[in-house]
Short mmCIF file of C-alpha atoms in Angstrom, two decimals:
data_model
loop_
_atom_site.label_atom_id
_atom_site.label_comp_id
_atom_site.label_asym_id
_atom_site.label_seq_id
_atom_site.Cartn_x
_atom_site.Cartn_y
_atom_site.Cartn_z
CA MET A 1 179.28 63.70 160.92
CA ARG A 2 182.28 63.08 163.01
CA LEU A 3 180.87 64.94 166.10
CA LEU A 4 177.91 62.62 166.25
CA GLU A 5 179.85 59.54 165.65
CA GLN A 6 182.35 60.48 168.18
CA ARG A 7 179.55 60.80 170.90
CA ILE A 8 177.97 57.47 170.07
CA VAL A 9 181.31 55.91 170.69
CA LYS A 10 181.79 57.71 173.87
CA ASP A 11 178.27 57.69 175.32
CA GLY A 12 176.27 55.03 173.47
CA ILE A 13 175.68 51.59 174.90
CA VAL A 14 175.16 48.50 172.52
CA LYS A 15 172.60 46.13 173.89
CA ASP A 16 171.37 42.67 172.71
CA GLY A 17 168.66 42.74 169.90
CA ASP A 18 170.47 45.55 167.82
CA VAL A 19 169.52 48.07 170.53
CA LEU A 20 171.73 51.25 170.77
CA LYS A 21 171.00 53.30 173.64
CA VAL A 22 171.77 56.84 173.30
CA ASP A 23 169.60 58.15 176.18
CA SER A 24 172.24 60.20 177.87
CA PHE A 25 172.44 62.74 174.83
CA LEU A 26 169.70 62.02 172.21
CA ASN A 27 166.38 60.65 173.40
CA HIS A 28 165.96 60.93 177.26
CA GLN A 29 168.41 63.48 178.20
CA MET A 30 169.02 65.89 175.36
CA ASP A 31 172.19 67.58 174.38
CA VAL A 32 170.81 70.59 172.75
CA GLU A 33 174.16 72.24 171.75
CA LEU A 34 174.83 68.85 169.80
CA PHE A 35 171.35 69.16 168.27
CA ARG A 36 172.45 72.65 167.07
CA GLN A 37 175.46 71.21 165.34
CA MET A 38 173.37 68.47 163.84
CA ALA A 39 170.72 71.13 162.55
CA LEU A 40 173.64 73.19 160.96
CA GLU A 41 174.81 70.08 159.07
CA TRP A 42 171.32 69.50 157.68
CA GLN A 43 171.04 73.17 156.67
CA ARG A 44 174.46 72.77 154.78
CA LEU A 45 173.16 69.64 153.17
CA TYR A 46 169.78 71.11 152.39
CA ALA A 47 170.90 74.50 151.57
CA ASP A 48 168.86 76.32 148.83
CA CYS A 49 166.06 73.72 148.86
CA GLY A 50 163.50 76.18 150.05
CA ILE A 51 162.48 74.12 153.13
CA ASN A 52 159.55 76.07 154.88
CA LYS A 53 158.30 73.48 157.37
CA ILE A 54 159.84 70.47 159.44
CA LEU A 55 157.79 67.52 160.11
CA THR A 56 158.65 65.08 162.87
CA ILE A 57 156.83 62.43 165.16
CA GLU A 58 156.42 62.29 168.83
CA ALA A 59 158.09 61.97 171.17
CA SER A 60 161.95 61.84 170.72
CA GLY A 61 162.07 63.61 167.33
CA ILE A 62 160.47 66.65 168.70
CA GLY A 63 163.73 68.19 170.36
CA ILE A 64 165.77 67.68 167.45
CA ALA A 65 163.19 69.04 165.11
CA CYS A 66 162.64 71.94 167.25
CA ILE A 67 166.30 73.04 167.17
CA ALA A 68 166.44 72.35 163.51
CA GLY A 69 163.27 74.66 163.09
CA GLN A 70 165.33 77.43 164.67
CA VAL A 71 168.28 77.03 162.33
CA PHE A 72 165.96 76.79 159.20
CA GLY A 73 163.66 79.57 160.47
CA CYS A 74 160.49 77.75 159.95
CA PRO A 75 157.69 76.15 161.96
CA VAL A 76 157.91 72.52 163.09
CA VAL A 77 155.02 70.11 163.26
CA PHE A 78 154.95 66.71 165.08
CA ALA A 79 152.92 63.93 164.04
CA LYS A 80 150.90 62.37 166.85
CA LYS A 81 150.36 58.64 167.77
CA SER A 82 146.64 58.42 168.13
CA LYS A 83 145.40 56.80 170.99
CA THR A 84 141.73 56.94 169.90
CA LYS A 85 140.18 54.77 167.17
CA ASN A 86 137.74 57.66 166.26
CA ILE A 87 139.93 59.95 164.16
CA ALA A 88 138.15 63.12 163.04
CA GLY A 89 138.19 63.97 159.43
CA ASP A 90 140.39 66.87 159.42
CA VAL A 91 143.56 65.04 159.85
CA TYR A 92 146.01 63.08 157.54
CA THR A 93 146.65 59.67 158.86
CA ALA A 94 149.09 56.71 158.29
CA LYS A 95 149.76 53.53 159.77
CA VAL A 96 153.14 52.85 161.43
CA GLU A 97 154.36 49.33 162.55
CA SER A 98 156.50 49.40 165.57
CA PHE A 99 159.08 46.50 165.78
CA THR A 100 160.10 47.41 169.24
CA HIS A 101 156.60 47.32 170.72
CA GLY A 102 155.05 44.93 168.33
CA ASN A 103 152.04 46.89 167.45
CA VAL A 104 150.65 49.22 164.75
CA SER A 105 149.39 52.62 165.45
CA ASP A 106 148.03 55.52 163.55
CA ILE A 107 150.02 58.66 163.34
CA ILE A 108 148.06 61.82 162.60
CA VAL A 109 148.67 65.40 161.41
CA SER A 110 145.85 68.08 161.32
CA LYS A 111 145.31 69.14 157.77
CA SER A 112 145.68 72.69 158.73
CA PHE A 113 149.32 72.34 159.31
CA LEU A 114 150.66 70.53 156.07
CA ASN A 115 149.55 72.23 152.71
CA PRO A 116 150.29 72.06 148.90
CA GLY A 117 153.21 74.33 148.43
CA ASP A 118 155.00 73.24 151.63
CA LYS A 119 158.41 72.22 151.10
CA VAL A 120 159.15 69.58 153.88
CA LEU A 121 162.05 68.24 155.72
CA ILE A 122 161.39 65.15 157.86
CA ILE A 123 163.49 64.90 160.98
CA ASP A 124 163.93 61.84 163.18
CA ASP A 125 166.31 60.44 165.63
CA PHE A 126 166.65 57.02 164.34
CA LEU A 127 166.07 55.10 160.93
CA ALA A 128 166.11 51.34 161.11
CA ASN A 129 163.31 49.45 159.36
CA GLY A 130 161.99 52.73 157.99
CA ALA A 131 158.27 52.32 159.51
CA ALA A 132 157.96 55.72 160.94
CA LEU A 133 159.71 57.61 158.00
CA THR A 134 157.51 55.64 155.62
CA GLY A 135 154.47 56.97 157.59
CA LEU A 136 155.61 60.45 157.62
CA CYS A 137 156.22 60.37 153.79
CA GLN A 138 152.73 59.38 153.40
CA LEU A 139 151.42 62.33 155.40
CA VAL A 140 153.51 64.66 153.34
CA GLU A 141 152.03 63.02 150.17
CA GLN A 142 148.48 63.21 151.33
CA ALA A 143 148.82 66.82 151.96
CA GLY A 144 150.01 67.35 148.37
CA ALA A 145 153.19 68.92 149.96
CA GLU A 146 156.61 68.42 148.51
CA LEU A 147 158.94 66.08 150.25
CA ILE A 148 162.48 67.67 150.20
CA GLY A 149 164.00 65.04 152.12
CA ALA A 150 164.69 63.50 155.52
CA GLY A 151 167.44 64.33 158.23
CA ILE A 152 168.08 61.47 160.49
CA ALA A 153 170.48 61.42 163.35
CA ILE A 154 171.36 57.84 163.56
CA GLU A 155 170.70 55.25 160.63
CA LYS A 156 171.02 51.54 161.37
CA ALA A 157 172.25 50.81 157.89
CA PHE A 158 172.35 47.05 158.37
CA GLN A 159 168.74 47.24 158.70
CA PRO A 160 166.61 47.77 155.54
CA GLY A 161 164.70 51.05 155.99
CA GLY A 162 167.28 53.35 154.43
CA GLU A 163 167.84 51.31 151.32
CA LEU A 164 164.14 50.84 150.66
CA LEU A 165 163.33 54.35 150.93
CA ARG A 166 166.08 55.65 148.93
CA ALA A 167 165.33 53.19 146.28
CA LYS A 168 161.92 55.01 146.05
CA GLY A 169 163.85 58.20 145.28
CA ILE A 170 163.69 59.74 148.94
CA ARG A 171 166.65 61.74 149.81
CA ILE A 172 168.02 60.89 153.25
CA GLU A 173 170.73 62.40 154.97
CA SER A 174 171.70 60.52 157.99
CA LEU A 175 174.50 62.07 160.22
CA ALA A 176 175.72 58.68 161.50
CA ARG A 177 175.20 55.54 159.60
CA ILE A 178 176.03 52.32 161.63
CA LYS A 179 177.24 49.47 159.52
CA SER A 180 177.38 47.07 162.27
CA MET A 181 177.49 46.88 166.12
CA SER A 182 177.64 44.45 168.90
CA ALA A 183 178.13 44.63 172.71
CA GLU A 184 181.59 43.17 172.22
CA THR A 185 183.09 45.14 169.52
CA GLY A 186 181.05 48.23 169.79
CA VAL A 187 179.83 50.36 166.79
CA GLU A 188 181.22 50.54 163.30
CA PHE A 189 180.30 53.31 161.04
CA CYS A 190 179.79 53.34 157.22
CA GLU A 191 182.45 54.88 155.21
CA ASN A 192 180.51 57.53 153.47
CA MET B 1 153.95 87.90 178.68
CA ARG B 2 152.17 90.24 176.18
CA LEU B 3 153.49 88.48 173.06
CA LEU B 4 152.05 84.97 174.14
CA GLU B 5 148.74 86.42 175.31
CA GLN B 6 148.38 88.19 172.07
CA ARG B 7 149.21 84.93 170.25
CA ILE B 8 146.50 83.31 172.38
CA VAL B 9 143.93 85.81 171.47
CA LYS B 10 144.91 85.74 167.74
CA ASP B 11 145.25 82.02 167.26
CA GLY B 12 143.84 80.20 170.21
CA ILE B 13 140.52 78.59 169.92
CA VAL B 14 138.30 78.14 173.00
CA LYS B 15 136.19 74.84 172.90
CA ASP B 16 133.62 73.66 175.26
CA GLY B 17 134.79 71.82 178.39
CA ASP B 18 137.47 74.54 179.28
CA VAL B 19 139.55 73.41 176.28
CA LEU B 20 141.78 75.85 174.83
CA LYS B 21 143.27 74.78 171.33
CA VAL B 22 146.57 76.21 170.72
CA ASP B 23 147.72 73.67 168.34
CA SER B 24 148.60 76.18 165.48
CA PHE B 25 151.67 77.44 167.56
CA LEU B 26 152.16 75.52 170.71
CA ASN B 27 151.78 71.90 170.84
CA HIS B 28 151.03 70.42 167.32
CA GLN B 29 152.62 73.09 164.99
CA MET B 30 155.19 74.81 167.01
CA ASP B 31 156.34 78.37 166.53
CA VAL B 32 159.89 78.00 167.57
CA GLU B 33 160.65 81.86 167.45
CA LEU B 34 157.88 82.26 169.92
CA PHE B 35 159.57 79.57 172.14
CA ARG B 36 162.67 81.49 172.08
CA GLN B 37 161.02 84.67 173.41
CA MET B 38 159.34 82.60 176.02
CA ALA B 39 162.70 81.07 176.99
CA LEU B 40 164.23 84.46 177.09
CA GLU B 41 161.58 85.63 179.54
CA TRP B 42 162.14 82.51 181.85
CA GLN B 43 165.77 83.40 181.71
CA ARG B 44 165.09 86.93 182.76
CA LEU B 45 162.80 85.65 185.66
CA TYR B 46 165.15 82.99 186.67
CA ALA B 47 168.40 84.90 186.47
CA ASP B 48 171.06 83.95 188.84
CA CYS B 49 169.51 80.83 190.11
CA GLY B 50 172.12 78.55 188.82
CA ILE B 51 169.79 76.17 186.73
CA ASN B 52 171.73 73.47 185.18
CA LYS B 53 169.06 71.17 184.17
CA ILE B 54 165.54 71.36 182.60
CA LEU B 55 162.99 68.73 183.14
CA THR B 56 159.68 68.37 181.10
CA ILE B 57 157.37 65.62 180.17
CA GLU B 58 156.53 64.09 176.68
CA ALA B 59 155.35 65.05 174.29
CA SER B 60 154.20 68.69 173.99
CA GLY B 61 156.71 69.96 176.61
CA ILE B 62 159.73 68.84 174.80
CA GLY B 63 159.84 71.41 172.10
CA ILE B 64 159.71 74.35 174.41
CA ALA B 65 161.98 72.78 176.92
CA CYS B 66 164.68 72.31 174.11
CA ILE B 67 164.67 75.87 173.17
CA ALA B 68 164.69 76.90 176.82
CA GLY B 69 167.73 74.47 177.29
CA GLN B 70 169.48 76.51 174.48
CA VAL B 71 168.92 79.78 176.11
CA PHE B 72 169.88 78.54 179.65
CA GLY B 73 172.91 76.48 178.17
CA CYS B 74 172.09 73.19 179.85
CA PRO B 75 170.66 69.56 179.07
CA VAL B 76 167.01 68.80 178.87
CA VAL B 77 165.63 65.62 180.34
CA PHE B 78 161.97 64.48 179.36
CA ALA B 79 160.07 62.10 181.63
CA LYS B 80 158.37 59.29 179.82
CA LYS B 81 155.01 58.14 180.15
CA SER B 82 155.45 54.44 180.68
CA LYS B 83 153.40 51.99 178.84
CA THR B 84 154.99 48.87 180.60
CA LYS B 85 153.83 47.74 183.92
CA ASN B 86 157.37 46.28 184.69
CA ILE B 87 159.34 49.39 185.45
CA ALA B 88 163.22 48.66 186.04
CA GLY B 89 164.73 49.66 189.35
CA ASP B 90 167.01 52.39 187.83
CA VAL B 91 164.27 54.99 187.33
CA TYR B 92 162.40 57.46 189.49
CA THR B 93 158.75 57.35 189.04
CA ALA B 94 155.60 59.13 189.85
CA LYS B 95 151.73 58.60 189.03
CA VAL B 96 149.98 61.27 187.00
CA GLU B 97 146.27 61.45 186.54
CA SER B 98 145.04 62.69 183.20
CA PHE B 99 141.87 64.71 183.50
CA THR B 100 141.66 64.77 179.57
CA HIS B 101 142.00 60.98 179.18
CA GLY B 102 140.62 59.93 182.45
CA ASN B 103 143.43 57.60 183.39
CA VAL B 104 146.38 57.28 185.61
CA SER B 105 149.78 56.70 183.98
CA ASP B 106 153.41 56.36 185.40
CA ILE B 107 155.95 58.83 184.51
CA ILE B 108 159.67 57.91 184.74
CA VAL B 109 163.02 59.39 184.33
CA SER B 110 166.34 57.35 184.51
CA LYS B 111 168.30 57.87 187.66
CA SER B 112 171.33 58.64 185.59
CA PHE B 113 169.84 61.87 184.42
CA LEU B 114 168.62 63.61 187.72
CA ASN B 115 171.04 64.00 190.36
CA PRO B 116 171.81 65.50 193.95
CA GLY B 117 173.25 68.94 193.21
CA ASP B 118 171.08 69.58 190.17
CA LYS B 119 169.31 72.70 190.06
CA VAL B 120 166.32 71.92 188.09
CA LEU B 121 163.80 74.16 186.03
CA ILE B 122 160.68 72.24 185.18
CA ILE B 123 159.12 73.39 181.79
CA ASP B 124 155.75 72.50 180.41
CA ASP B 125 153.11 74.00 178.12
CA PHE B 126 150.00 73.78 180.21
CA LEU B 127 149.14 73.93 184.02
CA ALA B 128 145.65 73.23 184.98
CA ASN B 129 144.97 70.68 187.56
CA GLY B 130 148.66 70.58 188.27
CA ALA B 131 148.92 66.69 187.93
CA ALA B 132 151.80 66.63 185.64
CA LEU B 133 153.69 69.43 187.52
CA THR B 134 153.17 67.54 190.76
CA GLY B 135 154.53 64.32 189.31
CA LEU B 136 157.53 66.17 187.81
CA CYS B 137 158.09 67.77 191.27
CA GLN B 138 158.11 64.20 192.89
CA LEU B 139 160.79 63.02 190.55
CA VAL B 140 162.99 65.98 191.29
CA GLU B 141 162.55 65.31 194.96
CA GLN B 142 163.31 61.63 194.64
CA ALA B 143 166.58 62.40 192.91
CA GLY B 144 167.47 64.67 195.82
CA ALA B 145 167.91 67.58 193.18
CA GLU B 146 166.87 71.16 193.91
CA LEU B 147 163.84 72.40 192.37
CA ILE B 148 164.30 75.92 191.50
CA GLY B 149 160.92 76.38 189.96
CA ALA B 150 158.71 75.89 186.95
CA GLY B 151 158.25 77.82 183.75
CA ILE B 152 154.69 77.25 182.49
CA ALA B 153 153.46 78.67 178.95
CA ILE B 154 149.73 78.76 179.75
CA GLU B 155 148.17 78.37 183.14
CA LYS B 156 144.39 78.02 183.49
CA ALA B 157 144.25 80.05 186.70
CA PHE B 158 140.62 79.29 187.25
CA GLN B 159 141.68 75.55 187.76
CA PRO B 160 143.21 74.72 191.04
CA GLY B 161 146.85 73.40 190.03
CA GLY B 162 148.69 76.72 190.27
CA GLU B 163 147.25 77.59 193.68
CA LEU B 164 147.92 74.26 195.18
CA LEU B 165 151.46 73.99 194.18
CA ARG B 166 152.34 77.59 195.01
CA ALA B 167 150.89 76.93 198.42
CA LYS B 168 153.50 74.25 198.64
CA GLY B 169 156.02 76.86 198.17
CA ILE B 170 156.91 75.91 194.63
CA ARG B 171 157.96 78.92 192.36
CA ILE B 172 155.80 78.90 189.31
CA GLU B 173 156.22 81.51 186.41
CA SER B 174 153.24 81.09 184.00
CA LEU B 175 153.75 83.39 180.92
CA ALA B 176 149.91 83.64 180.28
CA ARG B 177 147.60 83.15 183.12
CA ILE B 178 143.95 82.74 181.93
CA LYS B 179 141.45 84.06 184.48
CA SER B 180 138.32 82.84 182.36
CA MET B 181 137.44 81.76 178.99
CA SER B 182 134.54 80.85 176.89
CA ALA B 183 133.73 80.32 173.25
CA GLU B 184 131.37 83.26 173.26
CA THR B 185 133.51 85.97 175.13
CA GLY B 186 136.99 84.55 174.35
CA VAL B 187 139.93 84.54 176.87
CA GLU B 188 140.44 86.91 179.85
CA PHE B 189 143.93 86.97 181.45
CA CYS B 190 144.82 87.66 184.98
CA GLU B 191 146.12 91.10 185.68
CA ASN B 192 149.51 90.09 187.24
#
């Protein structure tokens, strides 16, 4: 999606350690008009798929997912990162490893809000190693819901998550796919 | 706001310890069409105030704030709950005590995203003891920005936060103000 790529080039900052800072428009300050354009693109890509629920994960996925929920006309559910070790029995749960923070956390969704018959679109801001997306897919599977696919803002295509999950048959529509990046040369996007 | 009050009566669940569960429409599963109606009401209440930035706090404020950002046509910034003890110098920071979790955490906002000249509307899902709202007000003050007011979804008016902050001159527009509640008798709203 040209609009997002152009914005990354304009306002994104590449830092050491494969870090791309996009906190001026995506995940700290949020440009909700950009989010709307992104949501319209996912709507075009997932037209006629019957999506009736959007699933994301706190915190930075929530804003994008809510604007997408407006465009798709469906409720949005966000998985919570559990801080408690005692998880009640009325939730679906998966483990997500954070490469950034070097820890493993449980993510949970109440069983009330993901159901068999749901046609789910997962939305998130980043896809890199695929840990969060894998966990969210597991929640959908536990619920017996149908995973239509994922809508990702920025995919670091030089990291393995996207390839791994597509190889499992999961449809992933990333609006900006980064082929390589460095503080010196900036960001290079994939052709397709 | 009748629409929100009716929804609380219909789908809210009162639990022991002054807990109101609204996770089917407000802070786990999110009814974004309801959020839009709430945002339109805040727009009516804060008309002609020149609001050019919305500030909220992760995680459950983000969805409501983003829909409000669309209605107000302005960017949204969410304060992050810091997990690290070393906070870099380029952020505003405040301490927020959580009565639910029994701890104190730092909330931070990058100095890049709150500026003198900004006219800020703070959005959050709940107001009870006022700890989060107090912290957010401090961030606005540190930035030298102008605090226009706060838009709260649900205020527990039987807890002291709203009264304390209004006494300091802060304008707070809560769309549902709960006078009292119990598992037996349900929710009673304030008249005004």
